[in-house]
Amino acid sequence: MVFFKFDRRIFQYFDWTLLLLVLCICAVGIINIYSAVFSLGEKQNPLYLKQIQWVAMGAFFMMIVFLIDYRIISDGAYIIYGISVALLVAVFLYGYTTNGSQRWISIGGFSGQPSELVKLTIILALARYFDDHKSNEPYTLKELFIPSLMVLAPFLLILKQPDLGTALILIIVFASLVVFIGVNWKSVAIVAAGVIMLMPLGWYFLKDYQRDRLITFINPENDPLGTGYHIIQSMIAVGSGGIFGKGFLKGSQTQLKFLPEQQTDFVFSVFAEEWGFIGGLFLIILFMSLIFWGLKIALHSRDLLGTLIAFGISALISWEVFINIGMVLGILPVVGIPLPFFSYGGSAMIVLMTAIGLLMNVSVRRFILQR
């Protein structure tokens, strides 16, 4: 099979809307990161410059993935998935610990989080599996056994790091894909009943800080200077922004350093404090436009493989946006999920930009793919 064959039509049908939406979110995010680290002094300010580098590097991988037919990429989906799982194992052998979690590994001078890569490779692998095992009937538990194992392996490895947020994202995206392609609802009821029964047992497998986060979610005021500090400061920041916000670089919670993790998990709080309800709504509209555009690509794809890839990526972005914003507003527990294209971070940005390259790939080839 030819690995790469240039076709001029891919630029004729290039999805400029998708690219514009992503770049808008990235640009606003970079400006917001500048504000988030402004109070830390000049030594920390290069973080926003590093974010620009991550976006540029991500754009490079985005274009590479865009140019190669996604059907060719899917031929190596299982290999790519296997490599990403192997990297998760390597984290425990050669990785290093940051903030109490062993999630990072350094290869060739570049440090990254394999757990971020798995978010994309599992979508590719599942799309390939369901495309190879098409069914005219809803999938049963027996038919979902193998794809469940494919998700379970990285889920357990990521949970061990520990990274509860990313582990849950894998399960949620898998569940979204299964519901999308069709599942026997009797099987769903059985699984749901089993999960409910096992939830008390799962409590004992959580780390102490994870239990504290869940307890704090119910009533953060019980420990306002300890486990409840993050969420209380976040809600103060969002609420104090009012309708129009306090203005760029004028957020008191941000500039006075009350808000923790303000350039990563709680970056939306910084934005909402400075730009208010109007700014927050604008950002949410940008995200919703991106997600719906991705779903549109999925529904208009000419083959099941493209549909599943596009839907999986759209589901990944939508759930991360929902969980992150819900987390900073105090309506969901704090589980450490970054805001896509907006939070500071190299691994997440590069993987997400690569995912956008796949979305563009599916979008363009719906026009040139032979029926």
Short mmCIF file of N, CA and C in Angstrom, two decimals, residues 1 17 19 28 34 50 56 97 100 110 127-128 130 141 181 205 219 240 251 284-286 301 318 328 331 363 371:
data_model
loop_
_atom_site.label_atom_id
_atom_site.label_comp_id
_atom_site.label_asym_id
_atom_site.label_seq_id
_atom_site.Cartn_x
_atom_site.Cartn_y
_atom_site.Cartn_z
N MET A 1 0.84 -1.20 0.00
CA MET A 1 0.00 0.00 0.00
C MET A 1 0.88 1.25 0.00
N THR A 17 -12.74 26.43 8.57
CA THR A 17 -13.57 26.72 9.75
C THR A 17 -13.03 26.01 10.98
N LEU A 19 -9.96 24.87 11.47
CA LEU A 19 -8.66 25.45 11.83
C LEU A 19 -8.84 26.79 12.54
N VAL A 28 -6.60 32.86 22.42
CA VAL A 28 -7.19 33.39 23.65
C VAL A 28 -6.53 32.73 24.86
N TYR A 34 -0.64 34.29 29.78
CA TYR A 34 0.21 35.45 30.07
C TYR A 34 -0.29 36.16 31.33
N LYS A 50 6.39 29.46 25.82
CA LYS A 50 6.47 28.00 25.67
C LYS A 50 5.17 27.45 25.10
N ALA A 56 2.81 25.57 18.00
CA ALA A 56 3.52 25.44 16.73
C ALA A 56 3.93 23.99 16.46
N THR A 97 8.57 11.51 39.07
CA THR A 97 7.39 11.97 39.80
C THR A 97 7.33 13.49 39.85
N GLY A 100 3.56 14.50 43.19
CA GLY A 100 3.05 13.28 43.81
C GLY A 100 2.56 12.22 42.86
N PHE A 110 13.10 15.13 25.48
CA PHE A 110 11.73 15.65 25.51
C PHE A 110 10.93 14.92 26.58
N ALA A 127 -11.85 2.69 16.90
CA ALA A 127 -12.46 2.95 15.60
C ALA A 127 -12.09 1.85 14.62
N ARG A 128 -10.83 1.45 14.63
CA ARG A 128 -10.37 0.37 13.75
C ARG A 128 -11.08 -0.93 14.10
N PHE A 130 -14.04 -1.48 15.69
CA PHE A 130 -15.47 -1.48 15.35
C PHE A 130 -15.69 -1.44 13.83
N LEU A 141 -22.69 -7.60 25.31
CA LEU A 141 -21.54 -7.60 26.22
C LEU A 141 -20.43 -8.50 25.71
N ILE A 181 -22.42 3.86 18.44
CA ILE A 181 -22.51 2.82 17.41
C ILE A 181 -23.68 1.87 17.66
N PHE A 205 -10.04 1.69 46.85
CA PHE A 205 -8.90 1.69 45.94
C PHE A 205 -8.42 3.11 45.63
N ASN A 219 -18.82 19.32 50.40
CA ASN A 219 -18.85 20.50 51.28
C ASN A 219 -17.44 21.07 51.42
N SER A 240 -16.50 36.72 41.27
CA SER A 240 -16.11 38.13 41.37
C SER A 240 -15.97 38.79 40.00
N GLY A 251 -7.38 40.75 37.63
CA GLY A 251 -8.06 39.79 38.49
C GLY A 251 -7.36 39.67 39.83
N ILE A 284 -17.11 29.50 25.88
CA ILE A 284 -17.93 28.29 25.81
C ILE A 284 -18.55 28.14 24.42
N ILE A 285 -18.97 29.25 23.83
CA ILE A 285 -19.54 29.21 22.47
C ILE A 285 -18.48 28.74 21.47
N LEU A 286 -17.24 29.20 21.64
CA LEU A 286 -16.16 28.74 20.78
C LEU A 286 -15.98 27.22 20.89
N SER A 301 -19.13 11.85 7.25
CA SER A 301 -18.08 10.98 6.73
C SER A 301 -18.69 9.88 5.86
N SER A 318 -15.29 17.35 24.07
CA SER A 318 -16.50 17.80 24.76
C SER A 318 -16.49 17.39 26.23
N VAL A 328 -14.17 23.76 37.91
CA VAL A 328 -13.82 25.09 38.44
C VAL A 328 -15.05 25.83 38.95
N ILE A 331 -19.32 22.30 40.47
CA ILE A 331 -20.44 21.38 40.26
C ILE A 331 -19.96 19.96 39.98
N SER A 363 -12.60 15.22 7.41
CA SER A 363 -13.43 16.26 6.80
C SER A 363 -13.14 16.42 5.32
N ARG A 371 -16.77 6.46 -3.52
CA ARG A 371 -17.90 5.75 -2.93
C ARG A 371 -17.78 4.26 -3.20
#
